[in-house]
Structures are given as C-alpha cells and as structure tokens.
DNA sequence: TAAATTTAATTAAACGTTTGTTTAGTTTTA
DNA sequence: TAAAACTAAACAAACGTTTAATTAAATTTA
C-alpha cells in the first residue's frame, strides 16, 4: 500500500495518540486537530478509524521485514553471533519506536481476534519460524543445547523490552537518573538491555559448564 | 475500604470487562447490564467510572501484600529458596488472575500519571525494596554475586509473565496444544514459566562456574 | 496556449448513537 | 417513619461517520 504525504502525516499522528491514549481513548477529532486537517479527511482517505489503525500497523511493519531475513543468511556469522544481532536489532527497533510498540501491546491486550491482533500473530509466527530455524542449526552444530523452548525465550525477550518501555519512568526514578537527558537515558537502557538479554540467552541456549 | 456483596459483584464485572475491552472501551452500561444492576448504581456506590476503577485496583491488591512480607522473614529458608518462592508466588498470582493483570498493563500503558498508574508505581516500589533487601542479604552471605540490576531482573520476570498472558493463545497454537482443557494448559505454562524463570534468575544471581 | 471540463481534495455542518452522570421518584429495609 | 437501595428517564457532551457544497488540480477540448 502506498500513502501520500498527507496520509503519512495522519498515520504518524494517529500512532502517537493511540500509543498515549489507546485506540478507544483517541478520537478522530483529536487526530484531525493535531494533524491539522479536517475530520472528514480520515474517512475520506482511510474509510474508518479502524482502517486507519490497520494502516498504521501496515506502514510501520512493512519496512522491518527484509533486514532480519538477510542477516540470518549471512554465512560468516556463527549462530551465536546471529542471536546477539537479533537481540540488538530488536532492542534498537523498539527503543526507537516506543510509541508503536505501545500501540501493538494495546491491540494485543484487547484480544478481539479480528483486525490488528491477527496481523500481529502472523508477524510473530514468521519471526518464530525464522528463529526456530536459527536455533536448530545451532543445535546441529553443537553450539546450542537441546530442549529449548523458543517461544518461551521470545516471551522473555519481548516481555523484558516491553516492561522496560512501559515502566521507563519508574526505572529512571529508582536509579536516580532523572537528571540525564532523555536521549542519554535511552542509550543507557539500550546498552543495559542488550547486555542483559545476551547473558540470559547465552546461559539458556548453551550447555552450562559441568559444575 | 469495605465493599458489600453487590459492590463486589460490580467490581468483579468491571475487572473482567476492563481487561477485555480496556477502560475506555467499556461503558458503564455494559458493566451495569452484565452485573444485572441499574446504571445509576455505579455512580451511587462509587461516584464515577474512574473511582470504580480505583476500587477494582484497591480490592485486588490489598489482599496480596502481607503474604510475601511474612515469607521473606522466614529464617529457615536460604535466600536462594526465597527467590524461588517469590517467583512461584508471582507466577501463581497472575496466572490465576490474568484479567486483573491485563487491567494493570492497560493502565500502565496509558501513562497519565494520576489515578491508577501512581498506585501501581507505589506497589512496584514496595516490591522492589523488599527484593532489594533480599538480594543484598544474599550478597553478604556469598550466595549471590555483586553488581546485580534488580529492577532489570524484575522487568524480566514481570515482562515474561505478562507476555505469556498476552500471547497465551499464540503460545498454545504454536505448541499444538489446542486440544488441552484450559485448566490443564494453565498448569502446563505455570510449570514451564516457573522452571524457566528460576533458571534465568539462578544464572543471573549466582557466580558462574569458571569456564 | 486558453478555455472548458472532469476529477480530486477539502471544508463546515449535520447525522444518529453512545457516552458518563444526574435527577426525581419509587420500593425496600431497618 | 426515616434511611438506604434501587429504578426509569433525561441530560449535555462527545463519539465516528456522512452529506452537500466549495476549492484546487489535472485532463481534455478547441
């Protein structure tokens, strides 16, 4: 789907407001006002508020697909390195687009199966399949141990990052980092999160040294 | 705060609908209808929809406070055992009240600081303080290693469980467990989650064997 | 190229619903 | 018989969407 300049402006505004106030908590009048357009333009361009939401999802996910798939086929990297790159990619992506992440969480929470929730499930399935293949190759080569619940590990990765975005302010406060500029703090938790997740994955995927 | 039978019935209905449709997505008429009462009773008993939400939170959190605090003071247990019990408690609590967990997530996502979000932050702070003390004692006794980011570990625990509740259906599907009764499946992920989190905490908290 | 015509973009206003809350009156309980 | 519990109806405000009219852009015709 291709969107013109004005449509993209609407999509971006909608994304921001949805992430702050939720889908039901955001009115089309709010969106129109902040985007500087007439309310009717939303129906005109997207058909409905619901369809606008789908356009937001479409716009934000379509870009990030190919990148990962190419990386996984890179032959120079060990499977372990690929896992680490995946972690870095994931953390990066969602720290730079926390608003969209929130919208996705909100949509998953209100699990009326139709619409966005289904699109998210498909996205997850594709990602799960890619990672599954990666892990299995690592198991063949002896890098990773057997009996790994990949979906459970994904839940840990996704969940930890989500929780960090949700409780960002809380984390900032308990670490006495209110003085840091927003950007520096983002960088700080990016590093923290990456290191933390890499450690978790390492100890879960590889055989522990015999004690 | 004490609630009579009818009020509790309203609170429980509200909790369920809020967790499915969100705060804004649930109308007081929906709640009244499903609870079998007149719309006006909600204002009559709680004052407003917002206050009803606070009552839901109050009702659900007030019970679960003392239990943990008593356990932590038990002297027969090692700090490591206490950590494991905390994990089991947490997983148990939220698998048996997934609806309320969803309501809390929804409230945290719409981070208008007033109201529920503030109450949740306080709850988190109290929990963090308790765990911090526990970890520090484990560090003194040599059970745990130094330089542990406790808030980050909490994010992993809370996040993993959240993610599991959010994507319960997805997890069920990719593991081909659609045939299992709901209750058995809950039991299955309870065990899985506990074992998983215990492993994660063990390898994060304790010194790894020298490789 | 200039005028005419068609298509697309944009607007203010109105539509019918639904929202949370209040009122004024009735029934039940103490 | 006074207080509490409960009801149906009404309230103004906000909701998503549609309509009908107007302006801007693109295309066709002369």
Tab-separated table of C-alpha atoms (C1' of nucleotides) in Angstrom:
chain	number	residue	atom	x	y	z
A	1	UNK	CA	0.000	0.000	0.000
A	2	UNK	CA	1.299	3.453	-0.888
A	3	UNK	CA	0.441	6.527	1.106
A	4	UNK	CA	0.895	10.147	0.096
A	5	UNK	CA	2.473	12.798	2.257
A	6	UNK	CA	-0.734	13.869	3.961
A	7	UNK	CA	-1.754	10.309	4.689
A	8	UNK	CA	1.590	9.586	6.293
A	9	UNK	CA	1.225	12.683	8.433
A	10	UNK	CA	-2.146	11.375	9.610
A	11	UNK	CA	-0.711	7.920	10.253
A	12	UNK	CA	2.123	9.308	12.344
A	13	UNK	CA	-0.202	11.492	14.376
A	14	UNK	CA	-2.573	8.579	14.922
A	15	UNK	CA	0.277	6.338	16.005
A	16	UNK	CA	1.386	8.853	18.591
A	17	UNK	CA	-2.079	9.459	20.026
A	18	UNK	CA	-3.047	5.782	20.003
A	19	UNK	CA	0.069	4.967	21.981
A	20	UNK	CA	-0.723	7.592	24.598
A	21	UNK	CA	-4.477	7.255	24.936
A	22	UNK	CA	-5.221	3.909	23.360
A	23	UNK	CA	-7.463	3.266	20.401
A	24	UNK	CA	-10.750	3.980	22.148
A	25	UNK	CA	-9.208	6.816	24.120
A	26	UNK	CA	-8.278	8.678	20.947
A	27	UNK	CA	-10.977	10.439	18.934
A	28	UNK	CA	-10.764	11.053	15.223
A	29	UNK	CA	-11.236	14.722	16.059
A	30	UNK	CA	-8.101	14.644	18.207
A	31	UNK	CA	-6.149	13.115	15.359
A	32	UNK	CA	-7.525	15.540	12.798
A	33	UNK	CA	-6.814	18.524	15.007
A	34	UNK	CA	-3.221	17.552	15.767
A	35	UNK	CA	-2.535	16.655	12.167
A	36	UNK	CA	-4.006	19.978	11.071
A	37	UNK	CA	-6.656	18.535	8.803
A	38	UNK	CA	-10.426	18.236	8.662
A	39	UNK	CA	-12.114	15.311	10.435
A	40	UNK	CA	-13.734	14.129	7.253
A	41	UNK	CA	-10.340	13.548	5.659
A	42	UNK	CA	-9.848	10.482	7.829
A	43	UNK	CA	-12.919	8.782	6.463
A	44	UNK	CA	-12.052	10.110	3.038
A	45	UNK	CA	-8.577	8.621	2.996
A	46	UNK	CA	-8.891	5.540	5.183
A	47	UNK	CA	-12.610	4.729	5.285
A	48	UNK	CA	-12.852	4.454	9.033
A	49	UNK	CA	-10.975	4.800	12.289
A	50	UNK	CA	-10.448	1.056	12.375
A	51	UNK	CA	-8.968	1.042	8.888
A	52	UNK	CA	-6.688	3.904	9.877
A	53	UNK	CA	-5.378	1.726	12.671
A	54	UNK	CA	-4.627	-1.031	10.192
A	55	UNK	CA	-2.833	1.484	8.007
A	56	UNK	CA	-0.668	2.483	10.986
A	57	UNK	CA	0.280	-1.140	11.501
A	58	UNK	CA	0.882	-1.749	7.805
A	59	UNK	CA	3.065	1.331	7.493
A	60	UNK	CA	5.233	0.522	10.497
A	61	UNK	CA	5.828	-3.180	9.973
A	62	UNK	CA	6.305	-3.376	6.222
A	63	UNK	CA	9.743	-1.837	6.427
A	64	UNK	CA	11.331	-4.005	9.048
A	65	UNK	CA	10.901	-7.401	7.434
A	66	UNK	CA	13.669	-7.904	4.906
A	67	UNK	CA	16.534	-6.699	7.049
A	68	UNK	CA	16.447	-9.593	9.502
A	69	UNK	CA	15.952	-12.262	6.885
A	70	UNK	CA	19.050	-11.166	5.031
A	71	UNK	CA	21.168	-11.160	8.140
A	72	UNK	CA	20.208	-14.703	9.035
A	73	UNK	CA	21.552	-15.973	5.720
A	74	UNK	CA	24.939	-14.383	6.277
A	75	UNK	CA	27.389	-17.268	6.353
A	76	UNK	CA	30.295	-15.568	8.058
A	77	UNK	CA	28.469	-15.384	11.358
A	78	UNK	CA	28.167	-18.093	13.978
A	79	UNK	CA	24.670	-18.897	15.154
A	80	UNK	CA	25.530	-17.398	18.483
A	81	UNK	CA	26.537	-14.122	16.867
A	82	UNK	CA	23.290	-14.123	14.911
A	83	UNK	CA	21.317	-14.463	18.116
A	84	UNK	CA	23.144	-11.485	19.563
A	85	UNK	CA	22.499	-9.414	16.461
A	86	UNK	CA	18.823	-10.314	16.639
A	87	UNK	CA	18.722	-9.084	20.216
A	88	UNK	CA	20.437	-5.828	19.329
A	89	UNK	CA	18.114	-5.302	16.380
A	90	UNK	CA	15.054	-5.930	18.465
A	91	UNK	CA	16.098	-3.660	21.307
A	92	UNK	CA	17.106	-0.932	18.864
A	93	UNK	CA	13.902	-1.101	16.925
A	94	UNK	CA	11.623	-0.783	19.896
A	95	UNK	CA	13.600	1.784	21.818
A	96	UNK	CA	13.493	3.987	18.735
A	97	UNK	CA	9.761	3.407	18.232
A	98	UNK	CA	8.322	3.034	21.707
A	99	UNK	CA	5.026	4.580	20.641
A	100	UNK	CA	4.351	1.948	18.050
A	101	UNK	CA	5.351	-0.747	20.488
A	102	UNK	CA	2.752	0.534	22.908
A	103	UNK	CA	0.079	0.523	20.240
A	104	UNK	CA	0.880	-3.102	19.490
A	105	UNK	CA	0.691	-4.030	23.144
A	106	UNK	CA	-2.649	-2.294	23.492
A	107	UNK	CA	-4.012	-4.138	20.498
A	108	UNK	CA	-2.840	-7.483	21.789
A	109	UNK	CA	-4.386	-6.835	25.170
A	110	UNK	CA	-7.822	-6.195	23.708
A	111	UNK	CA	-7.843	-9.551	22.026
A	112	UNK	CA	-10.786	-9.256	19.733
A	113	UNK	CA	-9.310	-11.660	17.212
A	114	UNK	CA	-10.167	-9.710	14.071
A	115	UNK	CA	-8.173	-6.784	12.739
A	116	UNK	CA	-4.768	-5.922	14.145
A	117	UNK	CA	-4.408	-8.766	16.636
A	118	UNK	CA	-4.441	-11.224	13.773
A	119	UNK	CA	-1.791	-9.270	11.877
A	120	UNK	CA	0.416	-9.280	14.946
A	121	UNK	CA	0.025	-13.025	15.364
A	122	UNK	CA	1.141	-13.543	11.793
A	123	UNK	CA	4.161	-11.328	12.341
A	124	UNK	CA	5.035	-13.343	15.419
A	125	UNK	CA	4.678	-16.623	13.602
A	126	UNK	CA	7.024	-15.533	10.852
A	127	UNK	CA	9.594	-14.375	13.380
A	128	UNK	CA	9.235	-17.542	15.405
A	129	UNK	CA	9.838	-19.673	12.321
A	130	UNK	CA	12.996	-17.735	11.466
A	131	UNK	CA	14.408	-18.033	14.959
A	132	UNK	CA	13.435	-21.668	15.207
A	133	UNK	CA	15.482	-22.427	12.126
A	134	UNK	CA	18.407	-20.472	13.553
A	135	UNK	CA	18.286	-22.323	16.845
A	136	UNK	CA	18.006	-25.709	15.188
A	137	UNK	CA	21.084	-25.007	13.092
A	138	UNK	CA	22.904	-24.064	16.255
A	139	UNK	CA	21.822	-27.323	17.811
A	140	UNK	CA	23.126	-29.320	14.865
A	141	UNK	CA	26.487	-27.610	15.046
A	142	UNK	CA	26.659	-28.246	18.770
A	143	UNK	CA	26.621	-24.564	19.687
A	144	UNK	CA	23.276	-24.801	21.467
A	145	UNK	CA	21.880	-27.426	23.763
A	146	UNK	CA	18.753	-29.485	23.148
A	147	UNK	CA	15.261	-28.979	24.572
A	148	UNK	CA	14.966	-25.244	24.164
A	149	UNK	CA	11.524	-23.657	24.339
A	150	UNK	CA	11.964	-20.959	21.758
A	151	UNK	CA	8.551	-19.355	22.218
A	152	UNK	CA	9.323	-19.048	25.905
A	153	UNK	CA	12.635	-17.352	25.192
A	154	UNK	CA	10.885	-14.959	22.820
A	155	UNK	CA	8.410	-14.162	25.561
A	156	UNK	CA	11.336	-13.239	27.782
A	157	UNK	CA	12.922	-11.019	25.168
A	158	UNK	CA	9.728	-9.296	24.079
A	159	UNK	CA	8.444	-9.105	27.635
A	160	UNK	CA	11.597	-7.640	29.134
A	161	UNK	CA	11.809	-4.930	26.493
A	162	UNK	CA	8.088	-4.202	26.775
A	163	UNK	CA	8.306	-3.925	30.517
A	164	UNK	CA	11.229	-1.572	30.177
A	165	UNK	CA	9.307	0.696	27.836
A	166	UNK	CA	6.165	0.544	29.961
A	167	UNK	CA	7.957	1.374	33.191
A	168	UNK	CA	10.632	3.603	31.747
A	169	UNK	CA	9.864	6.438	34.116
A	170	UNK	CA	9.840	4.094	37.091
A	171	UNK	CA	13.204	2.624	36.126
A	172	UNK	CA	14.614	6.106	35.685
A	173	UNK	CA	13.411	7.131	39.114
A	174	UNK	CA	14.676	4.156	41.129
A	175	UNK	CA	18.090	4.548	39.530
A	176	UNK	CA	18.258	8.274	40.319
A	177	UNK	CA	18.742	9.215	36.693
A	178	UNK	CA	16.177	11.983	36.441
A	179	UNK	CA	18.923	14.452	35.637
A	180	UNK	CA	20.022	12.663	32.444
A	181	UNK	CA	18.732	13.960	29.104
A	182	UNK	CA	16.084	11.725	27.586
A	183	UNK	CA	18.355	10.618	24.776
A	184	UNK	CA	21.232	9.626	27.005
A	185	UNK	CA	18.941	7.634	29.227
A	186	UNK	CA	17.602	5.785	26.193
A	187	UNK	CA	21.152	4.946	25.242
A	188	UNK	CA	21.849	3.757	28.759
A	189	UNK	CA	18.962	1.314	28.877
A	190	UNK	CA	19.725	0.196	25.344
A	191	UNK	CA	23.143	-0.993	26.470
A	192	UNK	CA	21.813	-2.425	29.704
A	193	UNK	CA	19.039	-4.307	27.945
A	194	UNK	CA	21.295	-5.731	25.253
A	195	UNK	CA	23.876	-6.972	27.724
A	196	UNK	CA	21.205	-8.374	29.998
A	197	UNK	CA	19.375	-10.247	27.243
A	198	UNK	CA	22.581	-11.570	25.715
A	199	UNK	CA	23.529	-13.045	29.055
A	200	UNK	CA	20.105	-14.591	29.532
A	201	UNK	CA	20.162	-16.135	26.085
A	202	UNK	CA	23.705	-17.362	26.462
A	203	UNK	CA	23.002	-19.255	29.641
A	204	UNK	CA	19.723	-20.607	28.299
A	205	UNK	CA	20.960	-21.708	24.906
A	206	UNK	CA	24.398	-23.099	25.648
A	207	UNK	CA	25.312	-26.073	27.765
A	208	UNK	CA	26.460	-24.994	31.173
A	209	UNK	CA	29.937	-25.976	32.221
A	210	UNK	CA	29.817	-29.062	34.385
A	211	UNK	CA	29.824	-27.911	37.946
B	1	UNK	CA	-12.207	0.100	52.276
B	2	UNK	CA	-15.050	-2.356	52.744
B	3	UNK	CA	-17.396	-3.337	49.974
B	4	UNK	CA	-20.745	-5.077	50.277
B	5	UNK	CA	-21.808	-8.055	48.195
B	6	UNK	CA	-23.336	-6.037	45.390
B	7	UNK	CA	-20.361	-3.726	45.171
B	8	UNK	CA	-18.006	-6.659	44.887
B	9	UNK	CA	-20.139	-8.097	42.125
B	10	UNK	CA	-19.828	-4.801	40.273
B	11	UNK	CA	-16.088	-4.695	40.861
B	12	UNK	CA	-15.619	-8.198	39.515
B	13	UNK	CA	-17.703	-7.491	36.441
B	14	UNK	CA	-15.828	-4.266	35.831
B	15	UNK	CA	-12.490	-6.017	36.196
B	16	UNK	CA	-13.466	-8.596	33.621
B	17	UNK	CA	-14.784	-6.096	31.075
B	18	UNK	CA	-11.901	-3.654	31.581
B	19	UNK	CA	-9.436	-6.453	30.913
B	20	UNK	CA	-11.188	-7.411	27.698
B	21	UNK	CA	-12.108	-4.039	26.252
B	22	UNK	CA	-9.959	-1.616	28.187
B	23	UNK	CA	-11.123	1.237	30.366
B	24	UNK	CA	-12.345	3.463	27.560
B	25	UNK	CA	-13.684	0.507	25.630
B	26	UNK	CA	-16.017	-0.469	28.462
B	27	UNK	CA	-19.165	1.547	29.104
B	28	UNK	CA	-20.827	1.814	32.464
B	29	UNK	CA	-23.942	0.463	30.772
B	30	UNK	CA	-22.055	-2.670	29.764
B	31	UNK	CA	-20.930	-3.156	33.345
B	32	UNK	CA	-24.382	-2.496	34.768
B	33	UNK	CA	-26.021	-4.851	32.307
B	34	UNK	CA	-23.635	-7.740	32.920
B	35	UNK	CA	-23.769	-7.237	36.667
B	36	UNK	CA	-27.563	-7.149	36.489
B	37	UNK	CA	-27.974	-3.753	38.089
B	38	UNK	CA	-29.093	-0.279	37.117
B	39	UNK	CA	-26.568	2.098	35.563
B	40	UNK	CA	-27.139	4.655	38.265
B	41	UNK	CA	-25.892	2.239	40.923
B	42	UNK	CA	-22.343	2.700	39.724
B	43	UNK	CA	-22.391	6.418	40.418
B	44	UNK	CA	-24.368	5.716	43.556
B	45	UNK	CA	-21.825	3.324	45.001
B	46	UNK	CA	-18.537	4.513	43.549
B	47	UNK	CA	-19.141	8.108	42.478
B	48	UNK	CA	-17.770	7.711	38.984
B	49	UNK	CA	-16.363	5.265	36.472
B	50	UNK	CA	-12.844	6.410	37.341
B	51	UNK	CA	-13.434	5.789	41.044
B	52	UNK	CA	-14.822	2.355	40.227
B	53	UNK	CA	-11.536	1.595	38.523
B	54	UNK	CA	-9.644	2.621	41.639
B	55	UNK	CA	-11.918	0.387	43.690
B	56	UNK	CA	-11.050	-2.538	41.396
B	57	UNK	CA	-7.380	-1.907	42.000
B	58	UNK	CA	-7.821	-1.418	45.735
B	59	UNK	CA	-9.858	-4.598	46.071
B	60	UNK	CA	-7.400	-6.766	44.151
B	61	UNK	CA	-4.124	-5.572	45.635
B	62	UNK	CA	-4.990	-5.161	49.280
B	63	UNK	CA	-5.069	-8.901	49.852
B	64	UNK	CA	-1.740	-9.904	48.431
B	65	UNK	CA	0.563	-7.745	50.495
B	66	UNK	CA	1.167	-9.425	53.818
B	67	UNK	CA	1.806	-12.902	52.494
B	68	UNK	CA	5.080	-12.082	50.783
B	69	UNK	CA	6.402	-9.949	53.605
B	70	UNK	CA	5.945	-12.778	56.087
B	71	UNK	CA	7.685	-15.288	53.876
B	72	UNK	CA	10.739	-13.095	53.494
B	73	UNK	CA	11.267	-13.033	57.243
B	74	UNK	CA	11.243	-16.825	57.476
B	75	UNK	CA	14.677	-17.761	58.789
B	76	UNK	CA	14.749	-21.396	57.797
B	77	UNK	CA	14.990	-20.555	54.115
B	78	UNK	CA	18.104	-19.680	52.166
B	79	UNK	CA	17.981	-16.512	50.140
B	80	UNK	CA	18.009	-18.585	47.017
B	81	UNK	CA	14.974	-20.525	48.144
B	82	UNK	CA	13.215	-17.271	48.913
B	83	UNK	CA	13.835	-16.052	45.392
B	84	UNK	CA	12.320	-19.240	44.024
B	85	UNK	CA	9.283	-18.914	46.239
B	86	UNK	CA	8.847	-15.327	45.093
B	87	UNK	CA	8.870	-16.496	41.500
B	88	UNK	CA	6.324	-19.212	42.174
B	89	UNK	CA	4.114	-16.779	44.053
B	90	UNK	CA	4.256	-14.260	41.277
B	91	UNK	CA	3.528	-16.733	38.501
B	92	UNK	CA	0.722	-18.279	40.504
B	93	UNK	CA	-0.893	-14.977	41.305
B	94	UNK	CA	-1.012	-13.737	37.769
B	95	UNK	CA	-1.969	-16.970	36.098
B	96	UNK	CA	-4.938	-17.184	38.440
B	97	UNK	CA	-5.907	-13.543	37.845
B	98	UNK	CA	-4.959	-12.840	34.255
B	99	UNK	CA	-7.829	-10.394	33.839
B	100	UNK	CA	-6.595	-8.135	36.574
B	101	UNK	CA	-3.083	-8.356	35.225
B	102	UNK	CA	-4.349	-7.120	31.883
B	103	UNK	CA	-6.138	-4.221	33.510
B	104	UNK	CA	-2.916	-3.207	35.213
B	105	UNK	CA	-0.988	-3.408	31.969
B	106	UNK	CA	-3.580	-1.291	30.219
B	107	UNK	CA	-3.376	1.325	32.938
B	108	UNK	CA	0.391	1.461	32.806
B	109	UNK	CA	0.354	1.831	29.055
B	110	UNK	CA	-1.871	4.894	29.192
B	111	UNK	CA	0.549	6.697	31.433
B	112	UNK	CA	-1.474	9.617	32.552
B	113	UNK	CA	0.309	9.871	35.881
B	114	UNK	CA	-2.743	10.454	38.080
B	115	UNK	CA	-5.004	7.698	39.316
B	116	UNK	CA	-4.120	4.043	38.935
B	117	UNK	CA	-0.700	4.442	37.350
B	118	UNK	CA	0.520	6.113	40.512
B	119	UNK	CA	-0.865	3.344	42.700
B	120	UNK	CA	0.918	0.773	40.547
B	121	UNK	CA	4.200	2.649	40.813
B	122	UNK	CA	3.916	2.612	44.603
B	123	UNK	CA	3.207	-1.099	44.580
B	124	UNK	CA	6.273	-1.637	42.429
B	125	UNK	CA	8.454	0.453	44.696
B	126	UNK	CA	7.429	-1.530	47.744
B	127	UNK	CA	8.142	-4.797	45.982
B	128	UNK	CA	11.440	-3.545	44.677
B	129	UNK	CA	12.530	-2.531	48.163
B	130	UNK	CA	11.675	-5.958	49.558
B	131	UNK	CA	13.546	-7.801	46.840
B	132	UNK	CA	16.478	-5.449	47.068
B	133	UNK	CA	16.868	-6.290	50.721
B	134	UNK	CA	16.647	-9.979	49.933
B	135	UNK	CA	19.291	-9.782	47.235
B	136	UNK	CA	21.633	-7.743	49.394
B	137	UNK	CA	21.440	-10.306	52.157
B	138	UNK	CA	22.260	-12.981	49.623
B	139	UNK	CA	25.242	-10.951	48.508
B	140	UNK	CA	26.512	-10.635	52.071
B	141	UNK	CA	26.238	-14.372	52.615
B	142	UNK	CA	28.052	-15.025	49.353
B	143	UNK	CA	25.092	-16.725	47.726
B	144	UNK	CA	24.700	-14.063	45.073
B	145	UNK	CA	27.254	-12.190	43.050
B	146	UNK	CA	27.763	-8.422	43.039
B	147	UNK	CA	26.543	-5.884	40.505
B	148	UNK	CA	23.018	-7.123	40.014
B	149	UNK	CA	20.486	-4.804	38.407
B	150	UNK	CA	17.434	-5.802	40.375
B	151	UNK	CA	14.979	-3.584	38.532
B	152	UNK	CA	16.136	-5.159	35.298
B	153	UNK	CA	15.597	-8.655	36.660
B	154	UNK	CA	12.125	-7.642	37.821
B	155	UNK	CA	11.422	-6.368	34.314
B	156	UNK	CA	12.338	-9.800	33.011
B	157	UNK	CA	10.117	-11.599	35.466
B	158	UNK	CA	7.124	-9.301	35.084
B	159	UNK	CA	7.648	-8.980	31.348
B	160	UNK	CA	7.945	-12.693	30.671
B	161	UNK	CA	4.793	-13.495	32.612
B	162	UNK	CA	2.932	-10.585	31.013
B	163	UNK	CA	3.964	-11.660	27.568
B	164	UNK	CA	2.816	-15.179	28.318
B	165	UNK	CA	-0.603	-13.975	29.422
B	166	UNK	CA	-0.905	-11.602	26.479
B	167	UNK	CA	0.022	-14.193	23.887
B	168	UNK	CA	-1.451	-17.200	25.628
B	169	UNK	CA	-3.473	-18.233	22.609
B	170	UNK	CA	-0.473	-17.826	20.318
B	171	UNK	CA	1.708	-19.947	22.578
B	172	UNK	CA	-0.992	-22.575	22.725
B	173	UNK	CA	-1.231	-22.689	18.967
B	174	UNK	CA	2.471	-22.933	18.111
B	175	UNK	CA	2.836	-25.764	20.609
B	176	UNK	CA	-0.123	-27.677	19.164
B	177	UNK	CA	-1.937	-27.754	22.482
B	178	UNK	CA	-5.354	-26.618	21.325
B	179	UNK	CA	-6.826	-29.930	22.430
B	180	UNK	CA	-5.866	-29.467	26.084
B	181	UNK	CA	-8.534	-28.211	28.503
B	182	UNK	CA	-7.994	-24.609	29.502
B	183	UNK	CA	-7.103	-25.536	33.054
B	184	UNK	CA	-4.512	-28.123	32.135
B	185	UNK	CA	-2.877	-25.700	29.767
B	186	UNK	CA	-2.685	-23.112	32.522
B	187	UNK	CA	-0.990	-25.672	34.699
B	188	UNK	CA	1.417	-26.510	31.923
B	189	UNK	CA	2.570	-22.942	31.395
B	190	UNK	CA	2.721	-22.420	35.138
B	191	UNK	CA	5.342	-25.134	35.447
B	192	UNK	CA	7.133	-24.033	32.319
B	193	UNK	CA	7.259	-20.416	33.452
B	194	UNK	CA	8.444	-21.242	36.963
B	195	UNK	CA	11.242	-23.501	35.766
B	196	UNK	CA	12.254	-21.006	33.099
B	197	UNK	CA	12.368	-18.038	35.457
B	198	UNK	CA	14.177	-19.962	38.155
B	199	UNK	CA	16.874	-20.869	35.680
B	200	UNK	CA	17.180	-17.303	34.468
B	201	UNK	CA	17.450	-15.980	37.997
B	202	UNK	CA	19.914	-18.641	39.039
B	203	UNK	CA	22.340	-17.869	36.271
B	204	UNK	CA	21.936	-14.128	36.752
B	205	UNK	CA	22.250	-14.056	40.516
B	206	UNK	CA	24.933	-16.643	41.216
B	207	UNK	CA	28.552	-16.654	40.149
B	208	UNK	CA	29.044	-18.832	37.122
B	209	UNK	CA	31.473	-21.694	37.443
B	210	UNK	CA	34.804	-20.702	35.968
B	211	UNK	CA	34.911	-21.911	32.430
C	1	DT	C1'	-1.942	28.036	-25.428
C	2	DA	C1'	-6.505	29.199	-23.402
C	3	DA	C1'	-10.750	27.814	-22.096
C	4	DA	C1'	-13.734	24.153	-20.710
C	5	DT	C1'	-14.482	20.135	-18.197
C	6	DT	C1'	-13.611	16.446	-15.218
C	7	DT	C1'	-11.555	14.654	-11.196
C	8	DA	C1'	-9.579	15.022	-6.641
C	9	DA	C1'	-9.041	17.395	-2.273
C	10	DT	C1'	-11.005	19.895	1.365
C	11	DT	C1'	-14.459	22.024	4.219
C	12	DA	C1'	-18.294	23.154	7.704
C	13	DA	C1'	-22.276	21.345	9.227
C	14	DA	C1'	-25.294	17.880	10.470
C	15	DC	C1'	-26.425	12.918	11.383
C	16	DG	C1'	-27.813	9.441	14.644
C	17	DT	C1'	-25.510	6.923	18.618
C	18	DT	C1'	-23.387	6.329	22.601
C	19	DT	C1'	-21.044	8.225	26.368
C	20	DG	C1'	-20.857	9.208	31.880
C	21	DT	C1'	-23.671	11.345	35.077
C	22	DT	C1'	-27.814	13.345	37.406
C	23	DT	C1'	-32.475	13.830	38.673
C	24	DA	C1'	-36.682	12.877	40.689
C	25	DG	C1'	-39.444	9.408	42.050
C	26	DT	C1'	-40.380	4.594	43.887
C	27	DT	C1'	-39.550	0.460	46.501
C	28	DT	C1'	-37.252	-1.975	50.145
C	29	DT	C1'	-35.071	-2.333	54.555
C	30	DA	C1'	-34.312	-1.098	59.446
D	1	DT	C1'	-41.198	6.539	59.504
D	2	DA	C1'	-36.696	7.697	58.399
D	3	DA	C1'	-32.798	5.945	55.743
D	4	DA	C1'	-30.964	3.181	52.253
D	5	DA	C1'	-31.403	0.848	47.892
D	6	DC	C1'	-32.972	0.978	43.508
D	7	DT	C1'	-35.233	2.493	39.058
D	8	DA	C1'	-36.554	4.769	34.537
D	9	DA	C1'	-35.895	8.803	32.284
D	10	DA	C1'	-33.496	12.712	30.955
D	11	DC	C1'	-29.106	15.397	30.424
D	12	DA	C1'	-25.498	17.580	27.846
D	13	DA	C1'	-21.334	16.271	25.729
D	14	DA	C1'	-18.576	13.523	22.695
D	15	DC	C1'	-18.381	9.946	19.522
D	16	DG	C1'	-17.494	8.076	14.319
D	17	DT	C1'	-19.337	8.935	10.063
D	18	DT	C1'	-21.885	11.168	6.125
D	19	DT	C1'	-23.550	14.833	3.387
D	20	DA	C1'	-23.589	18.554	0.361
D	21	DA	C1'	-21.085	22.413	-1.134
D	22	DT	C1'	-16.638	24.555	-2.443
D	23	DT	C1'	-11.932	24.996	-3.856
D	24	DA	C1'	-7.733	23.117	-6.204
D	25	DA	C1'	-5.581	20.238	-9.526
D	26	DA	C1'	-5.469	17.607	-13.582
D	27	DT	C1'	-7.142	16.496	-18.064
D	28	DT	C1'	-9.426	17.288	-22.305
D	29	DT	C1'	-11.102	20.100	-25.865
D	30	DA	C1'	-10.981	23.933	-29.134
